[in-house]
Coordinates of C-alpha atoms and ligand atoms in Angstrom, one line a residue:
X99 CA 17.3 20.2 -20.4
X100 CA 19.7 18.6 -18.1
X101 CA 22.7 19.6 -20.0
X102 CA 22.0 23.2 -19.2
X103 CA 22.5 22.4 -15.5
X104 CA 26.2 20.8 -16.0
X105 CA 28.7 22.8 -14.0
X106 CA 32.0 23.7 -14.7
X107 CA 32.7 20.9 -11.5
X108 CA 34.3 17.7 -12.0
X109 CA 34.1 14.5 -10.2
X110 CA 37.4 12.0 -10.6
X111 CA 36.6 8.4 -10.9
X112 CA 40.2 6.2 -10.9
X113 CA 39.3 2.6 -12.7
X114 CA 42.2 0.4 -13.4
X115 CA 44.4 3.4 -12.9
X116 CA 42.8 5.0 -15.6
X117 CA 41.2 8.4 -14.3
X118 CA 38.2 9.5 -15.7
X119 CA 36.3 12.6 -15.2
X120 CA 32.5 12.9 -14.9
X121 CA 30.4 16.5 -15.3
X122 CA 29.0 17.9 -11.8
X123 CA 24.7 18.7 -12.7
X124 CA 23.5 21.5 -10.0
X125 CA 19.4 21.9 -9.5
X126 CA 18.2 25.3 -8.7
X127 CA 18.3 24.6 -5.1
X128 CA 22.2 23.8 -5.2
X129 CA 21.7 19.7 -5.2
X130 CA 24.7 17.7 -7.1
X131 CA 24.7 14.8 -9.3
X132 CA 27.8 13.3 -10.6
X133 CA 26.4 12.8 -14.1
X134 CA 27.1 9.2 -15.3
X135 CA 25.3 8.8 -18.5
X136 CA 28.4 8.1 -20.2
X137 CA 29.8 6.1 -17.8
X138 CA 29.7 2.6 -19.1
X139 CA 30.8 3.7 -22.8
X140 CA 33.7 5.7 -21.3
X141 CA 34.4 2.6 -18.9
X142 CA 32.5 -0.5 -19.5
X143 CA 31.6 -0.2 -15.4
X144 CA 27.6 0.0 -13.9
X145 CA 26.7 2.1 -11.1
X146 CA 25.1 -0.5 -8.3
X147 CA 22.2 1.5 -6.3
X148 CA 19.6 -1.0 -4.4
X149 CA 16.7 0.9 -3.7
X150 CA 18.2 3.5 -5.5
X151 CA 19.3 5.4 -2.8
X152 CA 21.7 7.3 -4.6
X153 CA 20.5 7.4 -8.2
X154 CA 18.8 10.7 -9.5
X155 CA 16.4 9.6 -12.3
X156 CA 15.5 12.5 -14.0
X157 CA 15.4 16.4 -13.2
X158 CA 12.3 18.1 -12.1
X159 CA 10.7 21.3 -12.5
X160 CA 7.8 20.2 -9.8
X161 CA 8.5 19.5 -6.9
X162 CA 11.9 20.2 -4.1
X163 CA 12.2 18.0 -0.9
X164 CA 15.2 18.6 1.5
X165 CA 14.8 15.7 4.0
X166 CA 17.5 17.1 6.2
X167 CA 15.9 20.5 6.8
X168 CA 12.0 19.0 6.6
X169 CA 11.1 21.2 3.6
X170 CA 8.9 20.2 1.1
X171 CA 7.5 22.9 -2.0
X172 CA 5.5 22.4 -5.3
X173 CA 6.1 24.3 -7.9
X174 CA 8.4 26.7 -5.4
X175 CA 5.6 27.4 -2.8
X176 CA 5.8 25.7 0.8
X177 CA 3.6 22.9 1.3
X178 CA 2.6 24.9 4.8
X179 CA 1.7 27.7 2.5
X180 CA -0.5 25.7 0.2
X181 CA -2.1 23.9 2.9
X182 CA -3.2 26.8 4.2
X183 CA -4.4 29.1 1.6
X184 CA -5.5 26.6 -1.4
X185 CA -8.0 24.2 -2.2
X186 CA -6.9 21.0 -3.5
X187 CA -7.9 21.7 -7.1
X188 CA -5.7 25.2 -7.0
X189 CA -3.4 23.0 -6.0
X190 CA -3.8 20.4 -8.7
X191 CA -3.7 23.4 -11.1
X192 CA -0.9 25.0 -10.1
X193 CA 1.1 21.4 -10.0
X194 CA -0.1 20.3 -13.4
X195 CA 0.5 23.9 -15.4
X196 CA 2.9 24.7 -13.3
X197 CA 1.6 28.2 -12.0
X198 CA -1.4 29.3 -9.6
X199 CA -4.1 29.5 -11.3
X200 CA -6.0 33.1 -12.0
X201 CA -9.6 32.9 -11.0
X202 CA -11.0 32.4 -14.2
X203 CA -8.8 29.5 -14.4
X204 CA -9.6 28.2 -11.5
X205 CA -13.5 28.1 -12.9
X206 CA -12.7 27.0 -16.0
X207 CA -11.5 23.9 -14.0
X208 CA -13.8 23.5 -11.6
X209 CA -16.1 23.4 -14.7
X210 CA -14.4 21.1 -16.7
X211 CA -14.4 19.2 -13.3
X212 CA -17.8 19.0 -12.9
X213 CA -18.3 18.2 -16.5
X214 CA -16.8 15.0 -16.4
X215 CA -17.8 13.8 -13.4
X216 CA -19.9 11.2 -14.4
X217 CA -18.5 7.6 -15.4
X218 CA -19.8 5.8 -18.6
X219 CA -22.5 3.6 -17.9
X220 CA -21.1 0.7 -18.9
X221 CA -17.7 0.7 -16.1
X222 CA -19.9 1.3 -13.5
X223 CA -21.5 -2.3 -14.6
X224 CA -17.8 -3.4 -13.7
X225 CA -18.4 -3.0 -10.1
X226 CA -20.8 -5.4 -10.0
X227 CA -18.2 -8.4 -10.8
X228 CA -15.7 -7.7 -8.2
X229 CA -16.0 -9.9 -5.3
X230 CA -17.4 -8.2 -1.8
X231 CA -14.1 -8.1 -0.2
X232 CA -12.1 -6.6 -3.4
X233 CA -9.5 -4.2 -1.8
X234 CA -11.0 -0.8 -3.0
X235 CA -7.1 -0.3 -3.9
X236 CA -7.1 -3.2 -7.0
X237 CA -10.6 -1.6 -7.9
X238 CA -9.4 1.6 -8.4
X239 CA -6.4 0.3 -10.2
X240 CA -8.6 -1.7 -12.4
X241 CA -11.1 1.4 -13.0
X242 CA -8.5 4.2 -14.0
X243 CA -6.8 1.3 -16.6
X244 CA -10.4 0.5 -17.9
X245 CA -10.7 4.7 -18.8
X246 CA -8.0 4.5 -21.6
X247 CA -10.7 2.1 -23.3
X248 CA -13.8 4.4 -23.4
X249 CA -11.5 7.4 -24.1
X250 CA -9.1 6.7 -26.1
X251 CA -8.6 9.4 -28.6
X252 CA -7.1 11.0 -25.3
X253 CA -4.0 8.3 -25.9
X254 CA -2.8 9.4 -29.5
X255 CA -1.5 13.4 -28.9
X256 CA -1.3 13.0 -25.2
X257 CA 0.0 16.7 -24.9
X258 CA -2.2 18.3 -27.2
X259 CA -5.2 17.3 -25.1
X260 CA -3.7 17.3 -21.9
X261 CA -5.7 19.8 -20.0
X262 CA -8.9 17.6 -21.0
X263 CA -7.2 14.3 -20.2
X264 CA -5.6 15.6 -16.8
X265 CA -9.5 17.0 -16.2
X266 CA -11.4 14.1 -16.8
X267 CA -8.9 11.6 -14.9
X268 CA -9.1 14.4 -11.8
X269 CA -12.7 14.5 -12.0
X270 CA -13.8 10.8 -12.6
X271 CA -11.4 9.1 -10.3
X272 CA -13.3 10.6 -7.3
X273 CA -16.3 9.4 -8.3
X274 CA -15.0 6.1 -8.8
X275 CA -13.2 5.9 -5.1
X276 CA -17.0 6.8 -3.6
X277 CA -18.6 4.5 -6.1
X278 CA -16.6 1.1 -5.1
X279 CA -17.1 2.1 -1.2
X280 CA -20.5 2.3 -1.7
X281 CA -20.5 -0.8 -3.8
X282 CA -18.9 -2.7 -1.0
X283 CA -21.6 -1.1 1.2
X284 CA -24.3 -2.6 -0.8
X285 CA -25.6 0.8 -1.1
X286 CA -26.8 2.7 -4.1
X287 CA -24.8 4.8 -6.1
X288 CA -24.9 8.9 -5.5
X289 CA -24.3 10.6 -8.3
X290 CA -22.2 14.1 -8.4
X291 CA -23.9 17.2 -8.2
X292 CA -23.1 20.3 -10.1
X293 CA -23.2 23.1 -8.1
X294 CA -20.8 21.1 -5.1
X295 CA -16.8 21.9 -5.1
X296 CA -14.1 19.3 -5.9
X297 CA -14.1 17.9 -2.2
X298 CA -17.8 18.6 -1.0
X299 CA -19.1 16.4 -4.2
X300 CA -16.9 13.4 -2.8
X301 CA -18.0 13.7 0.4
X302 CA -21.4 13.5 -0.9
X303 CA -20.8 11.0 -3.4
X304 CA -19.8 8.7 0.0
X305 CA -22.2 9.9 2.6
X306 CA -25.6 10.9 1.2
X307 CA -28.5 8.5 1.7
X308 CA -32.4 8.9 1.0
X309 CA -32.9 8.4 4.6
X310 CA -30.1 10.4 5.6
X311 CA -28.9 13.1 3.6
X312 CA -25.3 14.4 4.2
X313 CA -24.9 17.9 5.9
X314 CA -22.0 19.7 4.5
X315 CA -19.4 20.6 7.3
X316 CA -17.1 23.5 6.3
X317 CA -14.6 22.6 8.8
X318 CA -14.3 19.0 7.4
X319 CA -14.5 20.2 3.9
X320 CA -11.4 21.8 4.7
X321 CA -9.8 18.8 6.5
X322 CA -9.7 17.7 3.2
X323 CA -8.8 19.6 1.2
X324 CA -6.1 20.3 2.8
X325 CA -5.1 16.6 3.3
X326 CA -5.3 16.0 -0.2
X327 CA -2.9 19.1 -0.6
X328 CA -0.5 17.6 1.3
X329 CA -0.5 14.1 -0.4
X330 CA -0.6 15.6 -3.8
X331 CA 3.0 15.2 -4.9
X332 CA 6.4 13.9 -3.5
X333 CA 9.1 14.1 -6.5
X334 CA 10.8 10.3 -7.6
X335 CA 8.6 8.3 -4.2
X336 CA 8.1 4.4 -5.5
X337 CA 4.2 5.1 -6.5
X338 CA 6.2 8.0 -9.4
X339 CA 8.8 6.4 -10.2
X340 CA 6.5 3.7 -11.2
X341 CA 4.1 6.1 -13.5
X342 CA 7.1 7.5 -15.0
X343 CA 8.6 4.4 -15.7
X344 CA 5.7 3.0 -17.0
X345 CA 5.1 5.8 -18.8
X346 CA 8.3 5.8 -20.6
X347 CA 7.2 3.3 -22.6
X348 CA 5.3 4.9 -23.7
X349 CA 1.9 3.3 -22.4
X350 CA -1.2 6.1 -22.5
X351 CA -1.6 8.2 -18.8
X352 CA -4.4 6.4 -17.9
X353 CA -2.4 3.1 -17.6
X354 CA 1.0 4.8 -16.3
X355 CA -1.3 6.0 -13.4
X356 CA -3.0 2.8 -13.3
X357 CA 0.4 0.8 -12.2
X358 CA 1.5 3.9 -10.1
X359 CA -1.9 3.1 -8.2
X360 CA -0.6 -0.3 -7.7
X361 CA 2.8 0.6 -6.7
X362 CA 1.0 2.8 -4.2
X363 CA -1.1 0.2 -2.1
X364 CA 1.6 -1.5 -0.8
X365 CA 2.1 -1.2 3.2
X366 CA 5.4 0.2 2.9
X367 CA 4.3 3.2 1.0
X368 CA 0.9 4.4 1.1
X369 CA -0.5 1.5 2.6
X370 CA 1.0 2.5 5.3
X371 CA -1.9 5.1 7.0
X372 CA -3.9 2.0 7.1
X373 CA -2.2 0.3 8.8
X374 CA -1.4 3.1 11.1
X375 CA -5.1 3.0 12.1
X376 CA -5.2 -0.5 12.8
X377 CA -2.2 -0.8 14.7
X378 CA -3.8 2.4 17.0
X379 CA -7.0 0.2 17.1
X380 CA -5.1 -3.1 18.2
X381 CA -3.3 -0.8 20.7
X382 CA -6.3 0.7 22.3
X383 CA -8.6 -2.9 22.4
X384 CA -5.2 -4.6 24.2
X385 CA -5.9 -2.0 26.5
X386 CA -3.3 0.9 25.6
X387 CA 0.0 0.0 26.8
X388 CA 1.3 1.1 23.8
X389 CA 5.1 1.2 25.3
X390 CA 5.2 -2.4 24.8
X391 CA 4.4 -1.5 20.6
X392 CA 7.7 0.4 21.1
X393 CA 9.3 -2.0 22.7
X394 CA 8.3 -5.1 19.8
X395 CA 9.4 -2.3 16.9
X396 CA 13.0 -1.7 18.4
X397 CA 13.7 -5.9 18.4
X398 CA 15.3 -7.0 15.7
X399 CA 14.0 -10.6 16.1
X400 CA 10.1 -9.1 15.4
X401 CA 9.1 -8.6 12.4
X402 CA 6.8 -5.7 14.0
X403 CA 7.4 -1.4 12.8
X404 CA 5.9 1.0 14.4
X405 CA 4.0 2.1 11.6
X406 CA 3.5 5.5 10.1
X407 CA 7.2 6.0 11.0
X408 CA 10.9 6.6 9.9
X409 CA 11.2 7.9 5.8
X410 CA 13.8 7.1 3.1
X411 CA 14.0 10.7 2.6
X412 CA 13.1 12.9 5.7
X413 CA 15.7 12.4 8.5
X414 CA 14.0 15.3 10.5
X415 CA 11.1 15.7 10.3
X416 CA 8.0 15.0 8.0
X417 CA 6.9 18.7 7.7
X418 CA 3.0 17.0 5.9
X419 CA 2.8 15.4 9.2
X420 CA 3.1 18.5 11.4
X421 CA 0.3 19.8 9.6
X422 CA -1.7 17.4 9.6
X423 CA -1.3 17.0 13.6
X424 CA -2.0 20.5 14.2
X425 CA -5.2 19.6 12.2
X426 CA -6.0 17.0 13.9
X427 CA -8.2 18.4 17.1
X428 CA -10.1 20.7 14.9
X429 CA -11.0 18.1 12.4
X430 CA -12.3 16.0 16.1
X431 CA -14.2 18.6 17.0
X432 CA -16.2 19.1 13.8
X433 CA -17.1 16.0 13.4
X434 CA -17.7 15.0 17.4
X435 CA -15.2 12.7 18.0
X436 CA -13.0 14.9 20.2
X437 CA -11.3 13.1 22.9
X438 CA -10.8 10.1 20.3
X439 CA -8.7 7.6 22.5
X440 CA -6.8 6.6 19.3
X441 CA -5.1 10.3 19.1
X442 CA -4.6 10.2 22.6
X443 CA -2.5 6.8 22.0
X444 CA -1.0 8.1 18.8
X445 CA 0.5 11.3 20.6
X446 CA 1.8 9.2 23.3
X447 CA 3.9 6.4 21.1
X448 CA 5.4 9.9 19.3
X449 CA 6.2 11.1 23.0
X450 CA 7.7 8.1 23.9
X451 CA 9.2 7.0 20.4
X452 CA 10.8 10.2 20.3
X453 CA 12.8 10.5 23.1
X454 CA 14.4 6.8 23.1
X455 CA 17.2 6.2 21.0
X456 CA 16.5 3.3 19.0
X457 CA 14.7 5.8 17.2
X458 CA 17.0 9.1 17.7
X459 CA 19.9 7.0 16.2
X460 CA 17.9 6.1 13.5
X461 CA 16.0 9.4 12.7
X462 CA 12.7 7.6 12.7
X463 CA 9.9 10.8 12.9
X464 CA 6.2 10.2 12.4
X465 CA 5.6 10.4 8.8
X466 CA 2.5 11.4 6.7
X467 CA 0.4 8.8 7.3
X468 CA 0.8 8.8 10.9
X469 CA -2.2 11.3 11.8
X470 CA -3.8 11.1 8.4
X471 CA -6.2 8.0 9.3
X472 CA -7.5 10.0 12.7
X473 CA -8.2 12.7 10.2
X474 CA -9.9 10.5 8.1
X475 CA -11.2 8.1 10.3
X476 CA -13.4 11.3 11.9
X477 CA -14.8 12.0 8.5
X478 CA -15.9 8.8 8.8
X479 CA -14.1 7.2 6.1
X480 CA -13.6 3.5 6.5
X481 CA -9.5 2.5 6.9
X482 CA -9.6 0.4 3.9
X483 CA -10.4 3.4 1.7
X484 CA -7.1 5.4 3.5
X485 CA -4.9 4.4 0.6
X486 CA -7.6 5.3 -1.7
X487 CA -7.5 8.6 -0.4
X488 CA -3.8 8.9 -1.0
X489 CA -4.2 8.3 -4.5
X490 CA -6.9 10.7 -4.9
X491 CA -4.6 13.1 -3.4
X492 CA -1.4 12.2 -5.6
X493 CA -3.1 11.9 -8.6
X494 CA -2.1 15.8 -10.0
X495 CA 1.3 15.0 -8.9
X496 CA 1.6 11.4 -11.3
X497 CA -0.4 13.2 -13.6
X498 CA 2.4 16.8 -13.7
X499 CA 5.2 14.1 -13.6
X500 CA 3.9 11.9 -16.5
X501 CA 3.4 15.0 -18.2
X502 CA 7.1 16.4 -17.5
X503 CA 8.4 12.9 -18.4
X504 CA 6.2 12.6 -21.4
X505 CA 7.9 15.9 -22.6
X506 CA 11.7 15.4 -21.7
X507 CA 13.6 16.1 -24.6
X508 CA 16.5 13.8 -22.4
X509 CA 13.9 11.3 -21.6
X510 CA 14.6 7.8 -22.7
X511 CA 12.8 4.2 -21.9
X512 CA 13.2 2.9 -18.4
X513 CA 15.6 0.5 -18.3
X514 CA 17.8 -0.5 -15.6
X515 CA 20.9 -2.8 -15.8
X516 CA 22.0 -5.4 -13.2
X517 CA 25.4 -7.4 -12.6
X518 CA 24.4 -11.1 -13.2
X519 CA 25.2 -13.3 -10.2
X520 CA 23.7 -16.8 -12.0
X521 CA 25.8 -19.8 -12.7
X522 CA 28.1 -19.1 -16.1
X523 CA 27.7 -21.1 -19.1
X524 CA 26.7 -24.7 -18.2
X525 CA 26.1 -27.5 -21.0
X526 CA 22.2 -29.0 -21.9
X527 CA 20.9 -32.0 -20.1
X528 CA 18.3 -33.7 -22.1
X529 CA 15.1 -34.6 -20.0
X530 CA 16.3 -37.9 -19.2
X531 CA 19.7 -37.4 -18.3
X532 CA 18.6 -34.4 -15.2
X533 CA 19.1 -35.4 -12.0
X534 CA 17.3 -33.4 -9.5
X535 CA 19.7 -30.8 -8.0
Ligands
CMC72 N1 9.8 1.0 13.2 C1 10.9 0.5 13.7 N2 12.1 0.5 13.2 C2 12.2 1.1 12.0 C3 11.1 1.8 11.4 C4 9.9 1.7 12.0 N3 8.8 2.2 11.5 N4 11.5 2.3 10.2 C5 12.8 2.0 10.1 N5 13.3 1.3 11.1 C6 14.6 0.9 11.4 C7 15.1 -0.2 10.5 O1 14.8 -1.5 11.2 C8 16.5 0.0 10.3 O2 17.2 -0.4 11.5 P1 18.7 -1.0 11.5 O3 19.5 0.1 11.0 O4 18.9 -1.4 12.9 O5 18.6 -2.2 10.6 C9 16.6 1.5 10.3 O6 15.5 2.0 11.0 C10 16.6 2.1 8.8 O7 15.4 1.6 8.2 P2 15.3 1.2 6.7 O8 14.1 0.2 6.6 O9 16.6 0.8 6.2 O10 14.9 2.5 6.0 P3 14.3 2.7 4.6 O11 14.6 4.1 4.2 O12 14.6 1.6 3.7 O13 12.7 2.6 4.8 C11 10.5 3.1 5.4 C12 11.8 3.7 5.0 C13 9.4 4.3 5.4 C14 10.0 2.0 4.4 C15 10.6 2.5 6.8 O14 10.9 3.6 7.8 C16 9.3 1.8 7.3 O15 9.1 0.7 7.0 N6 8.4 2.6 8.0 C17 7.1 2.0 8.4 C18 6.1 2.1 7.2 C19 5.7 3.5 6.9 O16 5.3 4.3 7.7 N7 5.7 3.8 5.6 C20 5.2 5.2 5.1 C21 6.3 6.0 4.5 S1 5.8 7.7 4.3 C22 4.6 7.7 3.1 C23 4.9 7.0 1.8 O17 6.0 7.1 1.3 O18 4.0 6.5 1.2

């Protein structure tokens, strides 16, 4: 409740010369808000907050990010903690229910998991209307939207039948992220197999053929699990912001996390490791000068960014992408594409990029998506499934954040206000009187 979190602080707001007082709200971690809900009552004023920089939507039980000092922890636990010790689906657990989960938990999951791995017949007739060069992005939106229509008892007591519905959306969007790639492959479908973990199953799902069956690698199994682990949540990013304010409406899961899928692809946020991987790609076939990439990002009069850098929130350092680079050569290795030019050209636009102050003054770091496509590049996944793999990876943060939402005895319908700029009142031409203006 967020009224058990107002301090005995004030702030002073002078309007007119009228002073008003607003209540001070303190987290757990000793963040303020200057708590506003009353404010236009009290004084017929809006707050103004573009992007909201500034605004604090909700509180949150899940997840704490201090972009200053680069931390980032779910549920409490550090994210370098997680990465290292967890699977993806303890992760899931522990971000969804709020705890780590106890070993027969963890089975109980992994069987619910593999019992709803399968898709209903009749979506995976879908894929066969999208057209070859769908962006696997808009399928997937599509797909997880389409769910709430084959299950939709799961949409009237949401809460009640949460750990089913938080399962089977886990479970079956992983099998629809392999099926659309292997749709736009124009290869058969492989089904998932029971006795294969969370991540193994997808890999397999991807990469198994009759004439060439996929080997499990341990090493890469790992790579992505713990990749996934690191996407998995992010607090009030655009992508959750969008599911909850979907969501406030109202609207089932399925399509809240639908529209947070779509609020996802976009190159600014998780679009963004794609196109990480093509800029690296462009860089390396123009022969590798990549100073001159610095160079185009620093001028204002190109429209070029060094992607895969800067962040609204971290002014530090990314603390998912120094994981994910220490991962980086032992992911290479496993799959025998050490020496991959494009990480040699990655590290050396950090070097560089680093040390110039265009980017010092500006506290532009490599972000998460900077390394991830080498990662997944090496498991061999193609770059336009990168944001795919985001969303698989987010998914048990939307879904604990839907849920927390959902259950917000404070929550209320999304609904912004704005300060009208238009013309004021003007009088009705008739059709034949309008000149054109
Ligand atoms: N390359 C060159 N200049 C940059 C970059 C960049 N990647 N990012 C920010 N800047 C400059 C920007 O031009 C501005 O300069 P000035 O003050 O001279 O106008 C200054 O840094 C502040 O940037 P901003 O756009 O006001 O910052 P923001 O907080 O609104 O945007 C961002 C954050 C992540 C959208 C932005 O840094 C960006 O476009 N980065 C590249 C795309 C990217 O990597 N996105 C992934 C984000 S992390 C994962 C996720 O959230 O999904």
């Amino acid at each position: 409740m967020l009224n058990d979190f107002i301090s005995d602080q004030k702030a002073e707001l002078k309007i007119d010369g009228k002073v008003y007082q607003l209540p001070i709200i303190i987290g757990t971690e000793g963040e303020k808000a200057i708590d506003i809900r009353k404010l236009r009552t009290e004084t017929g004023c809006i707050t103004i907050d573009s992007g909201y920089m500034n605004t604090g939507s909700c509180t949150s039980d899940i997840t704490f990010l201090d972009g200053e000092k680069g931390i980032l922890n779910y549920r409490g636990y550090a994210i370098e903690d997680l990465a290292k010790n967890c699977t993806f689906i303890e992760v899931a657990y522990l971000l969804d229910h709020g705890s780590l989960p106890t070993q027969k938990q963890l089975d109980d999951l992994a069987r619910m998991l593999t019992g709803f791995s399968m898709i209903h017949e009749d979506m995976i007739h879908f894929f066969d209307h999208f057209p070859p060069n769908a962006p696997p992005m808009s399928i997937l939106s599509s797909m997880v939207n389409s769910l709430c229509n084959f299950y939709p008892e799961m949409t009237e007591n949401p809460l009640e039948n949460f750990d089913l519905m938080s399962a089977r959306l886990i479970s079956k969007i992983r099998t629809i992220a392999a099926f659309s790639y292997r749709k736009s492959m124009g290869q058969p479908l492989v089904y998932p197999r029971h006795d294969y973990s969370y991540c193994t199953n997808f890999l397999h799902m991807m990469f198994d053929s009759p004439v060439n069956p996929y080997e499990v690698n341990h090493d890469v199994v790992m790579a992505l699990n713990k990749l996934l682990i690191l996407h998995a949540d992010h607090e009030q990013n655009c992508s959750t912001s969008t599911v909850r304010l979907v969501g406030s409406s109202r609207v089932n899961l399925y399509t809240s996390i639908s529209a947070g899928i779509s609020a996802l692809g976009g190159p600014l946020h998780g679009g963004a490791n794609q196109a990480v991987i093509e800029m690296l790609e462009e860089i390396h076939a123009n022969g590798g000068g990549y100073r001159k990439y610095v160079e185009r990002a620093k001028d204002r009069n190109d429209p070029f960014r060094l992607s895969g850098f800067g962040h609204r929130v971290y002014k530090s350092f990314d603390p998912r992408a120094r994981v994910i680079k220490a991962a980086c050569d032992q992911v290479l290795e496993a799959s025998g594409m050490s020496g991959d030019p494009l990480l040699e050209i990655a590290k050396n636009l950090e070097e560089v990029a680093l040390q110039d102050e265009y980017f010092i003054e500006r506290n532009l770091y490599p972000n998460v998506d900077f390394y991830s496509g080498i990662i997944y590049r090496a498991i061999g996944i193609p770059s336009n499934m990168f944001t795919v793999m985001f969303a698989l990876g987010r998914l048990p943060g939307w879904i604990a954040q839907w849920k927390e939402m959902w259950d917000d005895p404070d929550g209320r319908i999304g609904r912004p206000r704005q300060i009208y700029t238009g013309p004021t009142k003007r009088e009705f031409v008739p059709i034949q009187d309008r000149i054109e203006e």
